[in-house]
Coordinates of N, CA and C in Angstrom, one line a residue:
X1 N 10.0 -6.1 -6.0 CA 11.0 -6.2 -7.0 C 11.8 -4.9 -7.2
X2 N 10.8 -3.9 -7.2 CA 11.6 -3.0 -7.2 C 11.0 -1.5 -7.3
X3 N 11.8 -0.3 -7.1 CA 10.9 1.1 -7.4 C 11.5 2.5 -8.0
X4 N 11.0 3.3 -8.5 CA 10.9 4.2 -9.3 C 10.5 5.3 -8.7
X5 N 10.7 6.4 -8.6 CA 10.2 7.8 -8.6 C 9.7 8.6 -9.8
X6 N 8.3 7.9 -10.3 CA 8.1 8.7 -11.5 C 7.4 10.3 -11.6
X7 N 8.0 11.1 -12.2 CA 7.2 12.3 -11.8 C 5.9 12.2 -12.5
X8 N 5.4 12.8 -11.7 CA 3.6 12.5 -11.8 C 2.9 13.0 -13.0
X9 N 2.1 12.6 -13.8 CA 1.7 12.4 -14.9 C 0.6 13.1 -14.5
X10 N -0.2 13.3 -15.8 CA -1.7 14.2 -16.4 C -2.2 13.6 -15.2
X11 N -2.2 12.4 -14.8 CA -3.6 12.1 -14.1 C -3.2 10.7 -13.2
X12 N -3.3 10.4 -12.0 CA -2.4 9.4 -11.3 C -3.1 7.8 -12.2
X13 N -3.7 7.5 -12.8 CA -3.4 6.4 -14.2 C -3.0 6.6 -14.7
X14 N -2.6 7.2 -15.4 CA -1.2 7.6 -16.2 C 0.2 6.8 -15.6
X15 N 0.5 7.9 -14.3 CA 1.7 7.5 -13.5 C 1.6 5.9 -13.2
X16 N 0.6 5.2 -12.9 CA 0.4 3.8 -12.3 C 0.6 2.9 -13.7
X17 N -0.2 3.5 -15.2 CA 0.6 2.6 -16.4 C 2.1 2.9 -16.8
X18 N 2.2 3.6 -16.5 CA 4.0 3.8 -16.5 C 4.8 2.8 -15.4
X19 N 4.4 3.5 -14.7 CA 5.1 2.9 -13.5 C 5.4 0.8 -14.5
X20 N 3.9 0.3 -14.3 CA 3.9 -0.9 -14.8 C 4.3 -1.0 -15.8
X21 N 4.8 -0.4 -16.9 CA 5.7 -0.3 -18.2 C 6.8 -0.5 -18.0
X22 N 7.2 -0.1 -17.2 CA 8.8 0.4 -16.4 C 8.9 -1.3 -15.9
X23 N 7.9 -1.4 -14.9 CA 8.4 -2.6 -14.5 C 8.4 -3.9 -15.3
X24 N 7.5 -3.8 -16.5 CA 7.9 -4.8 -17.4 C 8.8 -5.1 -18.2
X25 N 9.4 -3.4 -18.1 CA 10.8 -3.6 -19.3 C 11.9 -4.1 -18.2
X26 N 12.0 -3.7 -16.9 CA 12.9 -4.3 -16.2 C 12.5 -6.0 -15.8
X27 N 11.5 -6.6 -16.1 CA 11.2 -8.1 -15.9 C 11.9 -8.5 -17.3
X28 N 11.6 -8.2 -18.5 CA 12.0 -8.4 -19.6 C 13.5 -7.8 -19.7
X29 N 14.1 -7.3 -19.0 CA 15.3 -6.9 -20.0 C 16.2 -8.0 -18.3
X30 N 15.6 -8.5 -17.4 CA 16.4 -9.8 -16.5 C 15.9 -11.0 -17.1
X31 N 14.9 -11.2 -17.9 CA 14.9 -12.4 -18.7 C 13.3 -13.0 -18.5
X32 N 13.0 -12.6 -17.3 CA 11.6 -13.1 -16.5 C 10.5 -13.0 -17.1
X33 N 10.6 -14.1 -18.0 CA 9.2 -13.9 -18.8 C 8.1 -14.9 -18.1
X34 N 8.1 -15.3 -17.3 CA 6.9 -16.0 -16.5 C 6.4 -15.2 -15.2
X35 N 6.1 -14.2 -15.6 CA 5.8 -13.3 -14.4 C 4.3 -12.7 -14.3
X36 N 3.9 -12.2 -12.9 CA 2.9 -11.9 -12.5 C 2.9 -10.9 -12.0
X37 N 2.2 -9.7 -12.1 CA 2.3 -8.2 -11.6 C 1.2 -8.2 -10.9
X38 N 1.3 -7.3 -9.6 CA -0.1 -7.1 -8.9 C 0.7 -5.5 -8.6
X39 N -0.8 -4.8 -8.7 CA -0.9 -3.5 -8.3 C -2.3 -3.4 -7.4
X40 N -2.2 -2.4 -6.7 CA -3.2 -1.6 -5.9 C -4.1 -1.0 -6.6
X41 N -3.7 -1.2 -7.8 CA -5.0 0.1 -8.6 C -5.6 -0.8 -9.4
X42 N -6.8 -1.0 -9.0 CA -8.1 -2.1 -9.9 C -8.1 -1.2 -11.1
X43 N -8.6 -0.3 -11.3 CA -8.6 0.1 -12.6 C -7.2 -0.2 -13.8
X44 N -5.9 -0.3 -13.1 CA -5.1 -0.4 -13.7 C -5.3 -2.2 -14.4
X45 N -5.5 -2.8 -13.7 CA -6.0 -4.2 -14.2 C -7.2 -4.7 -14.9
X46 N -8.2 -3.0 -15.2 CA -9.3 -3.1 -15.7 C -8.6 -2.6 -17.2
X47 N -7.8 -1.5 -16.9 CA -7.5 -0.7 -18.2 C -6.8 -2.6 -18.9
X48 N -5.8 -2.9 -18.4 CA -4.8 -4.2 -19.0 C -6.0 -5.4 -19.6
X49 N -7.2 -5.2 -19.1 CA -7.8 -5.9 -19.4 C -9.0 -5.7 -20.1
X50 N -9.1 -4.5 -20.6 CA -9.9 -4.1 -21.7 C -10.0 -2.8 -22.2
X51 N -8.8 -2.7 -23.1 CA -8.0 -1.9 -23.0 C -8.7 -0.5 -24.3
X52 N -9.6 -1.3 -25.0 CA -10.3 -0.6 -25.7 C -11.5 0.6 -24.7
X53 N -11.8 -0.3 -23.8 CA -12.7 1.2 -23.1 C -11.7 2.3 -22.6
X54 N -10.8 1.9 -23.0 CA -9.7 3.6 -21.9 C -9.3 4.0 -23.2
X55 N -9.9 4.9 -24.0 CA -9.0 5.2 -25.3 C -8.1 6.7 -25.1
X56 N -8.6 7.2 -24.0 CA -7.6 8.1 -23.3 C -6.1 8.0 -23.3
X57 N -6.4 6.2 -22.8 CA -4.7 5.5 -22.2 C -3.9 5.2 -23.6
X58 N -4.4 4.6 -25.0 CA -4.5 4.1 -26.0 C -2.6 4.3 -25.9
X59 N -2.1 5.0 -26.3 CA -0.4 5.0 -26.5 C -0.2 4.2 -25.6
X60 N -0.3 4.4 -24.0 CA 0.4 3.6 -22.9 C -0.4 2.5 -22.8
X61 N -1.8 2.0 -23.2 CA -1.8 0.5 -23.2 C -1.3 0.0 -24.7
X62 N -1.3 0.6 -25.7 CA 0.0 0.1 -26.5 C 1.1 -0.6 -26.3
X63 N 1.7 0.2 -25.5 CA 2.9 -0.5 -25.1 C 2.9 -1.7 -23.9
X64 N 2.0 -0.9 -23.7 CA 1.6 -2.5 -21.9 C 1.5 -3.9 -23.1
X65 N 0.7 -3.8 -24.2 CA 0.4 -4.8 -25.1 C 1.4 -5.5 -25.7
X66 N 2.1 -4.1 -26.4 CA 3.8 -4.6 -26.9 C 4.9 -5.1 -25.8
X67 N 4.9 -4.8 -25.0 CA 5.3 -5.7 -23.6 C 5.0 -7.4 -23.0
X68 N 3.6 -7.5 -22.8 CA 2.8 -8.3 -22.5 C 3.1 -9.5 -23.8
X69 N 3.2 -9.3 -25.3 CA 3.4 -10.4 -25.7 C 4.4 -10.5 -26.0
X70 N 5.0 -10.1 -25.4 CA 7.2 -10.9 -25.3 C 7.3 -11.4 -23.8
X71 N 6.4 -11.8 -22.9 CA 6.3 -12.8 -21.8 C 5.6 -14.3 -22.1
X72 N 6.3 -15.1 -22.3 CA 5.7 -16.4 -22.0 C 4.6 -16.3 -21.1
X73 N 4.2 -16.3 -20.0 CA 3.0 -16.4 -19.3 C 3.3 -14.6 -18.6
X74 N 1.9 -14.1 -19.1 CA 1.5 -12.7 -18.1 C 0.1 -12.4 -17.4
X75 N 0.9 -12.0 -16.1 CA -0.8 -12.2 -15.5 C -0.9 -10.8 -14.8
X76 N -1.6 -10.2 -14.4 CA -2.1 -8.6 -13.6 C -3.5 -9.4 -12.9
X77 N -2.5 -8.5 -11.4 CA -4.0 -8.9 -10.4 C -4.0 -8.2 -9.5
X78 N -4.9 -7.4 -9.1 CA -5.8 -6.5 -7.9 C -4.9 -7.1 -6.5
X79 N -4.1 -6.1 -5.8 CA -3.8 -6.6 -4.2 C -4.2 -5.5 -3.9
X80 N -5.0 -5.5 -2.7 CA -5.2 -4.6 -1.7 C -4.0 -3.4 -1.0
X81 N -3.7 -2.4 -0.9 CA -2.8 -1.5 -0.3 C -2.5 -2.6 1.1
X82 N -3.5 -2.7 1.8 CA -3.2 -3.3 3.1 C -2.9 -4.4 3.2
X83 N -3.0 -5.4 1.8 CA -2.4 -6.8 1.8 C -0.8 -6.7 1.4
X84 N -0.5 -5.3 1.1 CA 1.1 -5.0 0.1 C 1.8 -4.1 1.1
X85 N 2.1 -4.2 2.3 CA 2.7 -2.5 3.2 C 4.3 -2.3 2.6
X86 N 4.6 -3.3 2.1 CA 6.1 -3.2 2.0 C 5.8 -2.6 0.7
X87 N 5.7 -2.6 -0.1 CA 5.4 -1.8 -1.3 C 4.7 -0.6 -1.3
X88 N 4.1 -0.7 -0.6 CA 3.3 0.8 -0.5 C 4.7 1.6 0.1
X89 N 5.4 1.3 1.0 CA 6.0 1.6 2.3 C 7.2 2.4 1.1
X90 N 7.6 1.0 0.5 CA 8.5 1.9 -0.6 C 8.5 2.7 -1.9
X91 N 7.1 2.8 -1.9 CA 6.7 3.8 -3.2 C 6.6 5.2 -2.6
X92 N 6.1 5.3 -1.1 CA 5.9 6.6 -0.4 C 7.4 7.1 0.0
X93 N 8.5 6.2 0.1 CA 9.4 6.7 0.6 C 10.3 6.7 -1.1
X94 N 10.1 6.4 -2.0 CA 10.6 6.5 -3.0 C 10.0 8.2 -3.6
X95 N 9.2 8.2 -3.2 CA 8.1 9.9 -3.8 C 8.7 10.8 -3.4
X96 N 9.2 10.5 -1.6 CA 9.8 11.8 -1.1 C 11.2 11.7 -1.5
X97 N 11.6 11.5 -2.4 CA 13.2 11.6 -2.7 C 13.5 13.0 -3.6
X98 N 14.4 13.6 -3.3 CA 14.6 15.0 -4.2 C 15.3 14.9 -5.2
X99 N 15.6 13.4 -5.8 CA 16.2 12.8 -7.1 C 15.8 12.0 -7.7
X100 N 16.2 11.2 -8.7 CA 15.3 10.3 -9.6 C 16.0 8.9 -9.0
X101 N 15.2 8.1 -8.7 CA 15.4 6.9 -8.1 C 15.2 5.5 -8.6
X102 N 16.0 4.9 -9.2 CA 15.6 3.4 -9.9 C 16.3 2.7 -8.5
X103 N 15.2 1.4 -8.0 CA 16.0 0.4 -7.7 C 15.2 -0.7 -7.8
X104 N 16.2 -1.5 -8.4 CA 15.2 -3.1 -8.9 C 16.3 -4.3 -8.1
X105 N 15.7 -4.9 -7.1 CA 16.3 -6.0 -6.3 C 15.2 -6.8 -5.7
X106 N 15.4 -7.9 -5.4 CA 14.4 -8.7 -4.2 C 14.7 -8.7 -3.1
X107 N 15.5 -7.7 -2.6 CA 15.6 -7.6 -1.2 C 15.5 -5.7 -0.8
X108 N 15.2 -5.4 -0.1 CA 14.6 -4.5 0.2 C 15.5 -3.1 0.0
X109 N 16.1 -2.3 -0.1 CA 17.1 -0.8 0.0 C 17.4 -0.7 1.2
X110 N 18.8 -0.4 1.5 CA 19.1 -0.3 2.7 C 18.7 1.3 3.3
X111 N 18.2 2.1 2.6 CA 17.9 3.2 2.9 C 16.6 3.4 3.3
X112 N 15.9 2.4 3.5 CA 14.6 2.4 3.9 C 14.6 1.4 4.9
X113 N 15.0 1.4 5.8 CA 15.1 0.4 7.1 C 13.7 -0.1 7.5
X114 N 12.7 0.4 7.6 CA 11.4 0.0 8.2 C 10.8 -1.1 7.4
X115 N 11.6 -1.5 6.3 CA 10.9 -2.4 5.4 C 11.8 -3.8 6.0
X116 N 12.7 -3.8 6.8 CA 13.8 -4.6 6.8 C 12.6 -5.9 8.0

């Protein structure tokens, strides 16, 4: 759907519940409230899923919460790095960028050809 260059936060959970904040407000601000997010980071679907054991995260699953109930159907689920390469593909080439990068499409950036 799409990617972000977020600068890196206290702790790489941090940057991975942002990141999925980010992508929720751009599901919700195109209308897509029947959506399903999958990330690479099991913990990140542990934190969404019980959200009281991370009280570390407590502000940013806040918001994951306040997000989460303005979707008609929301679901988070565990994909493997090796089941997702095109996403991985464009999160590493989104990191090395020396500027801040939004791009949200269903078709790939033309600036990243190897994902084509």
């Amino acid at each position: 759907m799409g990617t972000r260059n977020l600068r890196r936060g206290i702790s790489p959970l941090q940057t991975e519940l942002e990141a999925l904040i980010w992508a929720m407000h751009c599901m919700l601000r195109h209308n897509k409230l029947l959506t399903r997010f999958e990330t690479d980071c099991s913990d990140v679907v542990k934190m969404v899923s019980t959200p009281e054991e991370w009280p570390a995260f407590a502000i940013l699953l806040d918001e994951v919460d306040r997000c989460k109930r303005r979707f008609t159907s929301f679901s988070i689920a565990h994909i493997p790095r090796t089941k997702n390469t095109k996403a991985d593909k464009l999160a590493r080439s989104a990191r090395a960028l020396p500027t801040d990068v939004y791009y949200v499409n269903s078709v790939s950036p033309i600036w990243i050809p190897e994902l084509v």
